[in-house]
XYZ file of C-alpha atoms in Angstrom:
786
model
C 32.009 -12.210 -21.785
C 31.109 -8.719 -22.694
C 32.208 -7.512 -25.998
C 34.989 -5.036 -25.935
C 34.194 -1.568 -26.953
C 36.677 1.326 -27.645
C 35.674 4.795 -27.087
C 36.436 7.037 -29.954
C 39.286 9.603 -29.255
C 37.171 12.183 -30.980
C 34.398 11.587 -28.443
C 36.889 12.153 -25.499
C 38.160 15.405 -27.130
C 34.661 16.729 -27.559
C 33.696 15.976 -23.997
C 36.774 17.765 -22.841
C 35.927 20.850 -25.184
C 32.439 20.874 -23.744
C 33.709 20.775 -20.225
C 31.632 17.705 -19.197
C 34.439 16.120 -17.442
C 38.306 16.332 -17.504
C 40.061 14.273 -20.225
C 40.729 10.801 -19.087
C 41.363 7.486 -20.693
C 38.149 5.577 -21.250
C 37.249 2.113 -20.016
C 37.793 -0.503 -22.684
C 34.781 -2.855 -21.986
C 31.054 -2.479 -20.992
C 32.061 -2.975 -17.417
C 32.777 -0.031 -15.306
C 33.409 0.480 -11.592
C 32.491 2.840 -8.895
C 34.173 2.995 -5.515
C 34.135 5.270 -2.411
C 37.787 6.167 -3.320
C 37.135 6.743 -7.069
C 37.442 9.865 -9.211
C 35.060 11.393 -11.819
C 38.063 11.894 -13.993
C 39.037 8.140 -13.738
C 38.958 5.470 -16.379
C 36.289 3.523 -14.762
C 38.239 0.368 -14.564
C 38.379 -1.866 -11.413
C 41.757 -0.307 -10.438
C 40.672 3.217 -11.477
C 37.013 3.612 -10.605
C 34.622 6.174 -10.861
C 33.398 8.235 -7.831
C 29.718 8.335 -8.690
C 27.157 6.149 -10.127
C 26.076 8.855 -12.539
C 29.570 9.091 -13.926
C 29.500 5.389 -14.588
C 26.130 5.561 -16.415
C 27.195 8.311 -18.502
C 30.555 6.438 -19.467
C 28.308 3.590 -20.947
C 25.650 5.966 -22.361
C 24.938 4.764 -26.095
C 27.401 1.862 -25.772
C 25.081 -0.902 -24.638
C 22.329 -3.056 -26.267
C 20.454 -6.207 -25.930
C 23.527 -8.256 -27.208
C 26.047 -5.864 -25.625
C 24.721 -5.264 -22.184
C 26.772 -3.169 -19.607
C 27.444 -3.520 -15.927
C 28.176 -0.829 -13.414
C 29.755 -2.659 -10.599
C 29.720 -0.660 -7.245
C 32.388 -1.514 -4.716
C 31.799 -1.869 -0.908
C 30.706 1.191 1.132
C 28.075 3.534 2.207
C 27.170 6.198 -0.448
C 25.388 9.239 0.913
C 22.511 10.212 -1.535
C 21.176 13.737 -2.110
C 19.688 13.389 -5.476
C 17.989 10.875 -7.768
C 19.996 8.697 -9.991
C 18.099 9.177 -13.322
C 18.490 6.424 -15.919
C 16.571 7.710 -18.868
C 16.436 6.985 -22.505
C 17.425 4.323 -25.126
C 21.144 5.352 -24.648
C 20.906 4.133 -20.998
C 19.206 0.724 -21.747
C 20.631 -2.659 -20.940
C 22.680 -1.720 -18.072
C 23.003 -3.635 -14.698
C 23.664 -1.532 -11.631
C 25.213 -4.021 -9.203
C 26.904 -4.431 -5.831
C 30.384 -6.053 -6.634
C 29.954 -9.756 -5.769
C 30.561 -10.477 -2.184
C 30.513 -6.641 -1.126
C 27.953 -4.764 0.825
C 26.775 -1.635 -0.899
C 24.305 0.964 0.583
C 22.797 3.970 -0.925
C 21.843 6.115 2.211
C 19.218 8.763 2.061
C 19.844 9.142 5.771
C 22.272 11.602 7.408
C 24.157 10.050 10.249
C 24.124 12.286 13.224
C 27.613 12.678 14.762
C 27.606 11.370 18.422
C 29.805 14.088 19.562
C 27.187 16.689 18.410
C 24.523 15.493 20.669
C 24.292 17.214 24.020
C 22.237 16.556 26.964
C 19.230 19.064 27.432
C 20.746 20.277 30.674
C 23.841 21.398 28.872
C 21.805 23.797 26.622
C 22.582 27.322 27.604
C 19.517 29.471 28.739
C 18.254 32.286 26.683
C 19.068 30.941 23.102
C 15.777 31.600 21.005
C 16.239 28.433 19.047
C 16.068 26.285 22.016
C 13.006 28.149 23.646
C 10.940 25.048 23.289
C 12.965 23.070 25.685
C 10.851 24.361 28.210
C 8.221 22.006 27.132
C 9.995 18.844 27.777
C 8.607 16.953 30.730
C 10.548 17.462 33.842
C 10.598 13.678 34.619
C 12.132 12.901 31.145
C 14.427 15.977 30.856
C 17.538 14.404 32.491
C 17.514 11.496 29.557
C 16.834 13.847 26.809
C 19.452 14.704 24.232
C 19.501 17.549 21.733
C 21.056 18.056 18.262
C 21.184 21.319 16.318
C 20.094 20.081 12.781
C 19.944 23.669 11.414
C 23.651 24.320 12.254
C 24.674 21.584 9.913
C 22.257 22.277 7.322
C 20.384 18.857 7.596
C 16.926 19.032 6.045
C 14.153 18.847 8.636
C 11.257 18.642 6.174
C 7.581 19.152 7.353
C 4.565 17.317 8.454
C 1.922 17.177 5.542
C -1.760 16.388 5.397
C -1.800 12.719 4.407
C -4.215 10.000 4.830
C -6.612 7.786 2.830
C -7.954 9.412 -0.342
C -5.659 12.551 0.262
C -2.968 13.022 -2.310
C 0.282 11.159 -1.101
C 2.816 13.616 -0.157
C 6.311 13.037 1.440
C 6.409 12.358 5.094
C 8.543 14.192 7.458
C 12.125 12.916 8.138
C 12.262 10.154 10.459
C 14.838 9.315 13.174
C 16.523 5.784 13.012
C 18.543 4.402 15.646
C 20.503 1.108 14.877
C 18.196 0.497 11.868
C 15.045 0.865 13.914
C 12.577 3.858 13.321
C 11.872 5.698 16.395
C 8.579 7.223 17.383
C 7.499 10.734 17.067
C 6.558 11.919 20.408
C 2.935 11.110 21.129
C 0.152 10.700 23.618
C -0.778 7.985 24.662
C 2.292 5.714 24.386
C 2.733 2.385 22.749
C -0.424 0.822 21.177
C -2.835 2.810 23.318
C -5.199 5.307 21.646
C -7.616 8.125 22.523
C -11.091 6.862 21.901
C -14.608 7.926 22.783
C -13.860 7.180 26.558
C -11.477 10.092 26.572
C -12.506 12.548 23.732
C -15.935 13.134 22.189
C -16.976 14.832 18.964
C -18.546 18.259 19.681
C -18.703 19.596 16.080
C -18.475 17.310 13.027
C -18.438 19.212 9.868
C -19.052 17.367 6.426
C -16.006 15.297 5.675
C -14.137 15.822 2.212
C -15.612 12.636 0.961
C -19.030 14.276 0.810
C -17.588 16.729 -1.765
C -16.530 13.976 -4.327
C -18.298 13.750 -7.644
C -20.203 10.629 -6.536
C -21.749 12.402 -3.550
C -22.595 15.885 -4.823
C -26.051 16.787 -6.378
C -24.373 18.305 -9.456
C -21.727 15.494 -9.864
C -18.663 17.807 -9.513
C -15.749 17.357 -7.194
C -14.774 20.263 -4.948
C -11.219 21.482 -6.119
C -8.502 19.769 -3.885
C -7.187 22.984 -2.608
C -10.609 24.053 -1.524
C -11.145 20.629 0.267
C -8.053 21.351 2.357
C -9.616 24.681 3.689
C -12.830 22.832 4.844
C -13.227 23.032 8.554
C -11.983 20.266 10.866
C -13.827 18.625 13.829
C -13.924 20.124 17.355
C -13.611 17.590 20.310
C -14.356 17.723 23.866
C -12.054 16.201 26.413
C -13.969 14.064 28.833
C -11.193 12.105 30.487
C -9.640 13.761 33.554
C -6.157 12.321 32.661
C -6.259 13.877 29.256
C -7.855 17.286 30.549
C -4.936 17.575 32.882
C -2.383 17.644 30.021
C -4.065 18.617 26.645
C -3.790 22.325 27.308
C -0.202 22.246 26.092
C -1.049 20.717 22.799
C -1.720 24.014 20.884
C -2.265 27.484 21.606
C -5.015 28.772 23.826
C -8.405 29.215 21.934
C -8.823 33.122 21.215
C -5.035 33.688 20.806
C -3.319 34.026 17.327
C 0.217 32.871 18.146
C 1.560 30.088 20.423
C 4.001 30.647 23.143
C 6.785 28.413 21.996
C 7.998 27.991 25.597
C 4.553 26.772 26.730
C 2.409 25.487 23.699
C 2.944 22.956 20.898
C 3.251 24.711 17.454
C 2.643 21.758 15.158
C 0.733 19.044 17.067
C -1.460 16.707 15.071
C -4.164 13.994 15.798
C -3.346 10.838 13.826
C -5.456 7.737 13.374
C -9.171 6.793 12.585
C -11.900 9.404 12.806
C -14.958 8.418 10.585
C -14.339 4.846 10.278
C -12.207 2.021 11.332
C -10.383 1.169 8.119
C -8.875 4.433 6.596
C -6.612 6.562 8.682
C -6.255 10.432 8.482
C -4.594 13.264 10.342
C -5.603 16.638 11.315
C -3.654 19.424 12.730
C -4.459 20.589 16.426
C -5.303 24.290 15.992
C -6.233 25.463 19.531
C -7.324 24.299 22.865
C -9.287 25.507 25.896
C -12.615 25.229 27.897
C -12.205 21.335 27.532
C -12.492 21.636 23.777
C -9.758 20.870 21.232
C -10.296 22.407 17.651
C -8.445 21.150 14.591
C -7.671 22.503 11.191
C -7.816 20.432 7.957
C -11.043 18.405 7.355
C -11.202 14.699 8.011
C -12.027 12.536 4.869
C -15.230 10.962 6.428
C -17.356 12.883 9.132
C -15.809 12.283 12.466
C -17.898 10.157 14.847
C -17.317 9.053 18.400
C -17.756 5.445 17.515
C -14.600 5.369 15.394
C -12.429 7.770 17.384
C -9.012 6.006 17.598
C -5.972 8.173 17.425
C -2.962 9.609 19.119
C -1.815 13.118 19.595
C 1.482 13.394 17.574
C 4.407 15.501 17.210
C 4.021 16.811 20.686
C 7.011 17.843 22.579
C 5.406 18.021 25.930
C 4.666 14.242 25.605
C 8.260 13.303 24.794
C 8.389 11.021 27.873
C 9.167 7.471 26.617
C 12.290 5.811 25.395
C 12.546 6.100 21.468
C 10.517 9.290 21.214
C 11.913 12.292 19.428
C 10.649 15.719 18.200
C 11.895 18.404 15.797
C 11.199 22.014 16.489
C 10.846 23.605 13.023
C 9.095 26.806 14.123
C 10.853 29.929 12.744
C 13.625 27.534 11.354
C 14.716 26.521 14.776
C 15.391 22.979 13.383
C 16.372 21.565 16.767
C 16.110 17.763 17.578
C 14.967 16.532 21.064
C 15.643 12.835 21.536
C 14.936 10.364 24.483
C 17.095 7.474 23.348
C 16.714 3.909 24.438
C 18.476 3.254 27.716
C 18.807 7.103 28.276
C 21.954 7.508 26.344
C 23.133 7.977 22.763
C 26.388 6.285 23.396
C 27.219 3.403 21.377
C 24.334 3.921 18.999
C 24.180 4.686 15.296
C 21.540 7.477 14.823
C 20.324 8.969 11.572
C 17.684 11.077 10.119
C 16.018 10.554 6.658
C 17.005 13.681 4.830
C 16.264 12.494 1.353
C 12.834 13.083 -0.200
C 13.028 11.526 -3.678
C 13.620 8.296 -5.379
C 17.222 6.780 -5.310
C 16.668 5.496 -8.717
C 14.149 6.531 -11.562
C 14.224 4.238 -14.658
C 12.331 6.228 -17.277
C 11.932 5.228 -21.005
C 14.647 2.399 -20.664
C 14.711 -1.316 -21.452
C 16.490 -3.959 -19.789
C 17.982 -2.155 -16.831
C 18.635 -4.093 -13.696
C 19.343 -2.960 -10.215
C 20.929 -5.823 -8.208
C 22.125 -6.425 -4.766
C 21.995 -3.001 -3.419
C 20.606 -1.616 -0.025
C 18.515 1.427 -0.199
C 18.107 3.089 3.252
C 15.906 6.205 3.865
C 13.852 8.460 1.904
C 10.687 10.440 2.746
C 9.504 9.545 -0.618
C 9.488 6.331 -2.727
C 12.785 4.353 -3.158
C 12.573 3.186 -6.834
C 10.426 4.379 -9.605
C 9.900 2.982 -13.030
C 8.119 5.044 -15.744
C 7.465 3.658 -19.225
C 10.078 1.073 -18.617
C 10.384 -2.178 -20.409
C 11.744 -5.579 -19.051
C 13.603 -3.834 -16.302
C 14.366 -5.821 -13.003
C 14.847 -4.823 -9.283
C 16.735 -8.098 -8.056
C 18.073 -8.818 -4.532
C 17.696 -5.189 -3.206
C 16.988 -4.416 0.560
C 14.807 -1.309 0.792
C 14.029 -0.029 4.334
C 13.037 3.161 6.123
C 11.116 4.414 3.394
C 8.101 6.716 4.196
C 6.048 6.060 0.876
C 6.289 2.957 -1.389
C 9.495 0.900 -1.799
C 9.003 0.409 -5.618
C 6.617 2.147 -7.848
C 5.974 0.857 -11.346
C 3.849 3.479 -13.266
C 1.936 6.268 -11.861
C -1.676 7.361 -11.008
C -3.458 10.373 -12.276
C -4.409 13.063 -9.808
C -7.829 11.702 -9.351
C -8.686 10.202 -6.051
C -8.927 6.460 -5.946
C -12.627 6.564 -4.551
C -13.954 8.197 -7.771
C -14.335 6.580 -11.083
C -11.862 8.935 -12.994
C -8.897 7.299 -11.001
C -6.492 5.668 -13.686
C -2.824 4.489 -13.801
C -0.414 4.958 -16.660
C 3.255 4.710 -17.679
C 3.706 1.287 -16.378
C 5.420 -0.206 -19.234
C 5.638 -3.926 -19.581
C 7.380 -7.142 -18.047
C 9.185 -5.505 -15.235
C 10.076 -7.544 -12.199
C 10.685 -7.030 -8.617
C 12.447 -10.166 -7.217
C 14.462 -11.827 -4.467
C 14.189 -8.581 -2.505
C 13.613 -7.646 1.182
C 11.383 -4.658 1.732
C 10.709 -3.510 5.124
C 10.041 -0.640 7.502
C 7.931 1.218 5.202
C 5.569 4.105 5.869
C 3.617 3.045 2.515
C 3.555 -0.039 0.691
C 5.874 -2.630 -1.021
C 5.426 -2.613 -4.728
C 3.116 -0.164 -6.595
C 2.425 -2.323 -9.761
C 0.646 -0.483 -12.478
C 0.724 -2.124 -15.879
C -1.571 -3.055 -18.756
C -4.510 -1.093 -20.443
C -7.984 -1.947 -19.221
C -9.706 -0.412 -22.226
C -8.113 -2.752 -24.639
C -7.124 -5.482 -22.031
C -3.509 -5.367 -23.124
C -1.381 -6.957 -20.350
C 1.308 -5.452 -18.291
C 3.025 -8.832 -17.415
C 4.764 -7.404 -14.351
C 5.927 -9.914 -11.872
C 6.609 -9.582 -8.117
C 7.961 -12.749 -6.851
C 10.358 -14.436 -4.184
C 10.401 -11.276 -1.913
C 9.902 -10.680 1.819
C 7.798 -7.631 2.433
C 7.085 -6.866 6.071
C 6.540 -3.808 8.568
C 4.873 -1.773 5.892
C 1.651 0.643 6.014
C 3.228 2.183 9.090
C 2.221 5.698 8.205
C -0.689 5.317 5.879
C -3.556 2.770 5.068
C -4.437 1.390 1.764
C -0.719 1.051 1.012
C -0.371 -2.658 0.570
C 2.671 -5.000 -0.169
C 1.353 -5.354 -3.629
C -0.859 -2.879 -5.435
C -2.231 -4.892 -8.430
C -3.377 -2.292 -10.884
C -4.330 -2.540 -14.655
C -4.215 -5.927 -16.436
C -2.213 -9.160 -16.362
C 0.219 -8.635 -13.350
C 1.516 -11.286 -10.980
C 2.424 -11.480 -7.251
C 3.700 -14.869 -6.379
C 6.105 -16.687 -3.980
C 6.258 -13.852 -1.534
C 6.151 -13.702 2.169
C 4.187 -10.793 3.385
C 3.802 -10.373 7.076
C 3.490 -8.124 10.019
C 1.546 -4.981 8.909
C -1.475 -3.226 10.296
C -3.411 -3.168 7.042
C -4.171 -5.075 3.727
C -1.605 -6.998 1.832
C -2.887 -6.821 -1.659
C -5.299 -4.382 -3.449
C -6.614 -5.311 -6.855
C -7.767 -2.624 -9.205
C -7.939 -4.387 -12.654
C -8.238 -7.692 -14.471
C -6.320 -10.966 -14.964
C -4.088 -10.736 -11.852
C -2.500 -13.655 -10.333
C -1.898 -13.905 -6.720
C -0.354 -17.385 -5.933
C 1.840 -19.185 -3.637
C 2.311 -16.574 -1.093
C 2.567 -16.491 2.525
C 0.305 -13.910 4.245
C 0.638 -13.848 7.969
C -0.035 -11.370 10.963
C -1.793 -8.882 8.883
C -4.656 -6.319 9.188
C -3.702 -6.143 12.953
C -4.784 -2.562 13.536
C -7.902 -2.214 11.295
C -11.259 -3.385 11.005
C -13.590 -4.076 8.080
C -10.621 -4.712 5.935
C -9.144 -7.783 4.004
C -5.640 -9.163 3.380
C -6.725 -9.154 -0.315
C -8.981 -6.289 -1.045
C -10.887 -5.485 -4.197
C -14.232 -3.824 -5.056
C -16.384 -1.122 -6.365
C -16.171 -2.498 -9.954
C -18.148 -5.306 -11.839
C -15.461 -5.414 -14.395
C -12.296 -6.385 -12.344
C -12.593 -9.831 -13.877
C -10.701 -12.965 -13.579
C -8.336 -12.296 -10.738
C -7.030 -15.481 -9.400
C -6.097 -16.131 -5.703
C -4.591 -19.637 -5.510
C -2.181 -21.666 -3.423
C -1.736 -19.245 -0.656
C -1.505 -19.515 3.035
C -3.429 -17.040 5.182
C -2.461 -17.247 8.793
C -3.008 -15.185 11.896
C -5.232 -12.537 10.287
C -6.468 -9.710 12.562
C -9.921 -9.983 14.134
C -12.604 -7.342 14.579
C -14.429 -7.788 11.302
C -11.442 -8.560 8.991
C -11.342 -11.087 6.232
C -8.765 -12.980 4.143
C -10.374 -12.190 0.834
C -12.637 -9.209 0.719
C -14.845 -8.838 -2.464
C -16.358 -5.387 -1.925
C -19.085 -3.472 -3.539
C -20.130 -5.470 -6.612
C -16.553 -7.149 -7.022
C -16.868 -9.610 -9.743
C -15.138 -12.700 -11.369
C -12.924 -13.453 -8.457
C -11.454 -17.104 -8.613
C -10.206 -18.357 -5.260
C -9.026 -21.949 -5.166
C -6.596 -24.116 -3.360
C -5.823 -21.732 -0.488
C -5.167 -22.623 3.272
C -6.943 -20.219 5.705
C -5.541 -20.862 9.131
C -6.583 -18.608 12.190
C -8.747 -16.013 10.457
C -11.939 -14.261 11.593
C -13.708 -14.303 8.174
C -12.358 -16.344 5.274
C -14.357 -14.893 2.202
C -16.541 -11.901 2.082
C -19.108 -11.717 -0.908
C -20.691 -8.412 -1.518
C -23.303 -8.078 -4.288
C -20.991 -9.173 -6.998
C -21.284 -11.704 -9.980
C -19.826 -14.899 -10.670
C -17.297 -15.060 -7.943
C -16.007 -18.658 -7.631
C -14.280 -19.936 -4.428
C -13.510 -23.794 -4.633
C -11.162 -26.325 -3.233
C -10.194 -24.318 -0.107
C -9.158 -25.517 3.331
C -10.210 -23.450 6.344
C -8.742 -24.182 9.761
C -9.741 -22.345 12.992
C -11.704 -19.656 11.083
C -14.601 -18.140 12.910
C -16.752 -17.817 9.873
C -16.141 -19.643 6.585
C -17.264 -16.374 5.051
C -20.184 -14.049 4.889
C -22.278 -12.106 2.367
C -23.912 -8.495 2.044
C -26.491 -7.561 -0.527
C -27.610 -4.338 -2.167
C -30.992 -5.395 -1.189
C -30.489 -4.612 2.547
C -32.690 -2.061 4.205
C -35.567 -2.355 1.940
C -34.097 -2.550 -1.684
C -33.229 1.216 -1.690
C -32.368 2.998 -4.843
C -29.845 4.276 -5.548
C -27.563 1.561 -4.193
C -24.577 2.330 -2.202
C -21.617 4.083 -4.265
C -24.026 3.609 -7.341
C -22.502 6.298 -9.151
C -18.978 4.976 -8.979
C -19.870 1.340 -9.889
C -22.123 2.395 -12.777
C -19.622 4.833 -14.278
C -16.691 2.123 -13.965
C -19.140 -0.458 -15.594
C -19.912 1.855 -18.324
C -16.283 2.746 -18.766
C -15.463 -0.696 -19.926
C -18.537 -2.254 -21.180
C -20.670 0.396 -22.560
C -19.971 0.846 -26.366
C -19.294 4.350 -27.525
C -16.467 6.189 -28.876
C -14.299 5.653 -25.901
C -14.744 9.207 -24.448
C -16.420 9.830 -21.059
C -17.743 6.725 -19.544
C -17.688 4.403 -22.497
C -15.296 2.080 -24.394
C -15.014 1.687 -28.115
C -17.054 -0.905 -29.757
C -14.001 -2.735 -30.799
C -12.644 -2.969 -27.162
C -16.117 -3.882 -25.739
C -16.204 -6.783 -28.308
C -12.639 -7.621 -27.392
C -13.791 -7.915 -23.714
C -16.721 -10.316 -24.616
C -14.354 -12.478 -26.629
C -11.933 -12.661 -23.786
C -14.365 -13.406 -21.174
C -17.229 -14.960 -23.033
C -16.360 -18.602 -22.036
C -15.561 -17.842 -18.461
C -18.675 -15.716 -17.878
C -21.115 -16.743 -20.493
C -23.728 -14.149 -19.612
C -21.339 -11.269 -19.765
C -23.034 -9.895 -22.826
C -26.451 -9.750 -20.933
C -25.077 -7.863 -17.780
C -26.772 -4.686 -17.380
C -27.098 -1.630 -15.003
C -30.978 -1.384 -14.243
C -32.306 1.487 -16.403
C -35.502 2.609 -18.093
C -36.230 2.347 -21.728
C -34.431 5.726 -22.320
C -31.430 4.685 -20.672
C -31.930 6.516 -17.556
C -30.488 4.610 -14.340
C -33.476 3.338 -12.363
C -34.083 5.413 -9.267
C -37.394 4.030 -8.094
C -39.352 0.733 -8.757
C -42.025 1.076 -11.559
C -44.832 -1.126 -12.731
C -43.709 -1.249 -16.392
C -40.104 -0.018 -16.360
C -37.575 -0.480 -13.546
C -39.658 -3.221 -12.175
C -38.812 -5.180 -9.096
C -37.766 -8.026 -11.198
C -35.685 -5.856 -13.453
C -33.658 -4.513 -10.780
C -33.710 -6.843 -7.899
C -34.325 -10.336 -9.336
C -32.995 -10.888 -12.838
C -29.504 -12.573 -12.645
C -28.090 -10.405 -15.367
C -28.836 -7.079 -13.342
C -25.598 -5.979 -11.688
C -27.451 -5.370 -8.413
C -28.124 -9.213 -8.099
C -25.427 -11.373 -6.679
C -25.825 -14.153 -9.229
C -23.711 -17.049 -10.423
C -21.510 -16.972 -7.400
C -20.110 -20.246 -6.126
C -18.675 -21.679 -2.898
C -18.040 -25.338 -3.132
C -15.618 -28.133 -2.090
C -14.669 -26.445 1.301
C -12.703 -28.468 3.915
C -13.665 -26.731 7.365
C -11.577 -27.795 10.409
C -12.715 -26.235 13.698
C -14.451 -23.671 11.425
C -17.757 -21.764 11.748
C -20.354 -21.908 9.092
C -20.880 -19.275 6.220
C -22.686 -16.236 7.679
C -25.602 -15.021 5.496
C -26.765 -11.432 5.562
C -29.519 -10.830 8.308
C -30.904 -7.319 7.081
C -31.911 -7.864 3.536
C -35.664 -9.178 4.085
C -34.643 -12.725 4.227
C -32.545 -12.632 0.994
C -29.026 -13.884 0.922
C -26.478 -14.887 -1.676
C -27.994 -18.395 -1.331
C -31.445 -17.138 -2.385
C -29.928 -16.349 -5.924
C -27.337 -19.088 -6.023
C -29.068 -22.265 -4.388
C -26.230 -24.544 -4.666
C -23.970 -22.094 -2.721
C -21.828 -23.591 -0.102
C -21.864 -27.059 -1.542
C -19.700 -29.981 -0.653
C -18.458 -28.580 2.647
C -16.716 -31.339 4.910
C -16.623 -30.347 8.425
C -14.612 -31.974 11.293
C -13.430 -30.442 14.613
C -9.802 -31.206 14.475
C -7.169 -31.514 11.657
C -6.357 -35.168 12.845
C -9.933 -36.393 11.997
C -9.270 -35.431 8.392
C -5.643 -36.758 8.393
C -4.479 -33.238 7.630
C -1.128 -31.904 8.687
C -1.076 -28.082 9.315
C 2.684 -28.153 9.495
C 2.978 -29.197 5.609
C -0.526 -28.318 4.496
C -1.204 -31.677 3.146
C -3.371 -34.739 3.852
C -2.311 -38.417 4.534
C -3.545 -39.784 1.021
C -4.075 -43.216 2.476
C -6.212 -42.478 5.558
C -8.044 -39.191 5.072
C -11.839 -39.504 4.858
C -11.893 -37.070 2.020
C -11.221 -40.118 -0.249
C -14.790 -41.236 0.185
C -16.483 -37.910 0.479
C -18.986 -36.644 -2.150
C -17.210 -33.978 -4.297
C -13.887 -34.907 -3.157
C -12.313 -38.369 -3.634
C -8.770 -39.696 -3.987
C -8.240 -37.628 -7.124
C -8.902 -34.389 -5.358
C -6.525 -35.293 -2.487
C -3.695 -36.268 -4.892
C -4.312 -32.997 -6.757
C -4.189 -30.947 -3.321
C -1.124 -32.656 -2.128
C 0.678 -32.310 -5.484
C -0.134 -28.464 -5.988
C -0.307 -27.242 -2.390
C 2.601 -27.858 0.010
C 3.718 -25.268 2.608
C 7.118 -26.075 1.412
C 6.248 -24.664 -2.081
C 4.883 -21.430 -0.712
C 6.649 -18.085 -0.112
C 10.124 -17.152 -1.359
C 12.626 -19.909 -2.394
């Protein structure tokens, strides 16, 4: 039972004198209550609850500790949220904010739109300026379109920002939600269809912003971010007659300065893929005419016809399908147009995400728990933890969030693609457990913890959660961001998303006992688990996971990109995947004891040697700077680490990677990075053959694979006959192949073998002990949330 604590009378009198709250009898224990019918001048008891969580928080301030924790019980109901609940400082530690047992509590960052305030479009009187855009609604859809005057009720309408891969994340525009389902911003084409090079071609392709990052510029500087935003966007030519017949309404005519709100879109965008097929972007439609479509804002990568795959979005003239909506923000009109499912708003609960901040921010606190709450609707992140210690998110449902559901720590302003990108303020031993995170524009849990310079662990844990329908608005926003050192993502069910599930940027991560299903469905050249561009992301373990139904078109289950090293992948079941494993020029990656079923390629490789051993290698500046940042001894400034920390790295990893002290970036005697092959320095052997050169894919292992209806490992075909096997002769050893699961006595439904009859008992490299170990440690019943 909580210890009984009496509030001193003097404190109550001082609070009254200060005008903080009216004088009231104080609660007599460390349990206080909040209810919809509560009062802020209440006592906080079950019979006399507070009206707000903030008031309950303040009532417990300074009264709780590790041995005297507090509880804020929130009674049943929907609590409309317009500001972040800040839980900051030692005085607010050791408090649990929980739904009262057996009751449903929702914090809503959405504004419910009153059914009687909707009008049919045909009922809008003519001549009102704020409804001037109604003329753009397609005639065929107009009878089923409803409107709502958001501005008249002061409902925030937000704005569309320039978001996308490598751009700084900003809140997204408010989203319309009907019966808990996010509706579609009016677009063309509808559904999953996209505009591609058969419809629209690139006429002018200015440099992308990526060309102005420090690793791409001659002087090694990065263009200031605001200057990047002012770079020109691509110009397109419409080639498809069907598109040509309608695109002229998507923006003002070229040569004019202002759009006609009755005829032309005022804030249309192109959203999708522009310069590649793995990182999304968006540009504003600036003007149209003469079969050309001009855009403002640059693309991140140079636009090319090959990768064109996008929609025209936020276009009222394309509001022609059930579930589409549009908000006219021009000149503060703030009017909503909506084509509801079934052509009526009757009987539907319709709301708009009007909140643009976290529901909770836990900062510099210890032992705080959020438990059993539903957090519904923000254009930002739902829960943020900064410098928090041993805090827990337990049993939450988080939905309709435009960015990440939970963020532990933060990132600096540097862009992820350059070496200066760092995370901080992650704290230690925070947990996200037993929660359901879904319908997310961004990712699930941003997990940044630990210090890579010193290898101090973060020890954050994300486990027993269901995370699905994420990355709806942005790519590279996974279910689990694993950043820093020593964090864990286990026993989760991650499913149904267009992009990756896990991104690793750090060391000593554990990704285990998860179900990964139906992922990377709308991207290519991507992985369910992705890591890369750093030789020092070491000892990341991927074990006892199920990968099932992974999107095709060049995707893989585990993607070890651009020198990724030290990955350990063991005891996983890959089922219906295109590529199982991708090794790209890294060191000491080990994949052992995995089962592959109906996988097109067991895996494949890619070498820096391709195209004639060219120097510098791809992304060389970033991989070299990141290598030096951790393993080049110095004073710890610039791209160096302290000698003490480097020695700590060697001690930590010396047994696992015995040659780590000898790894080197190819350089001449004076320390200058090799840019050409010489006869006495920077020789071919020094750069391209020595297994300690970071450009050589050495000491990689692929062994004890069980291949059921699965293709071979696909070696590179553009590196002069070289492959990962050239440098690792025993690569892909002990690979048992059978066309069907029955021939190996393997049950795909349980993930186990019949220990009595499986031929693996007699196979070299396997045997009865291997089968017993697999069956004991890998069963599908033991994977995913409990």
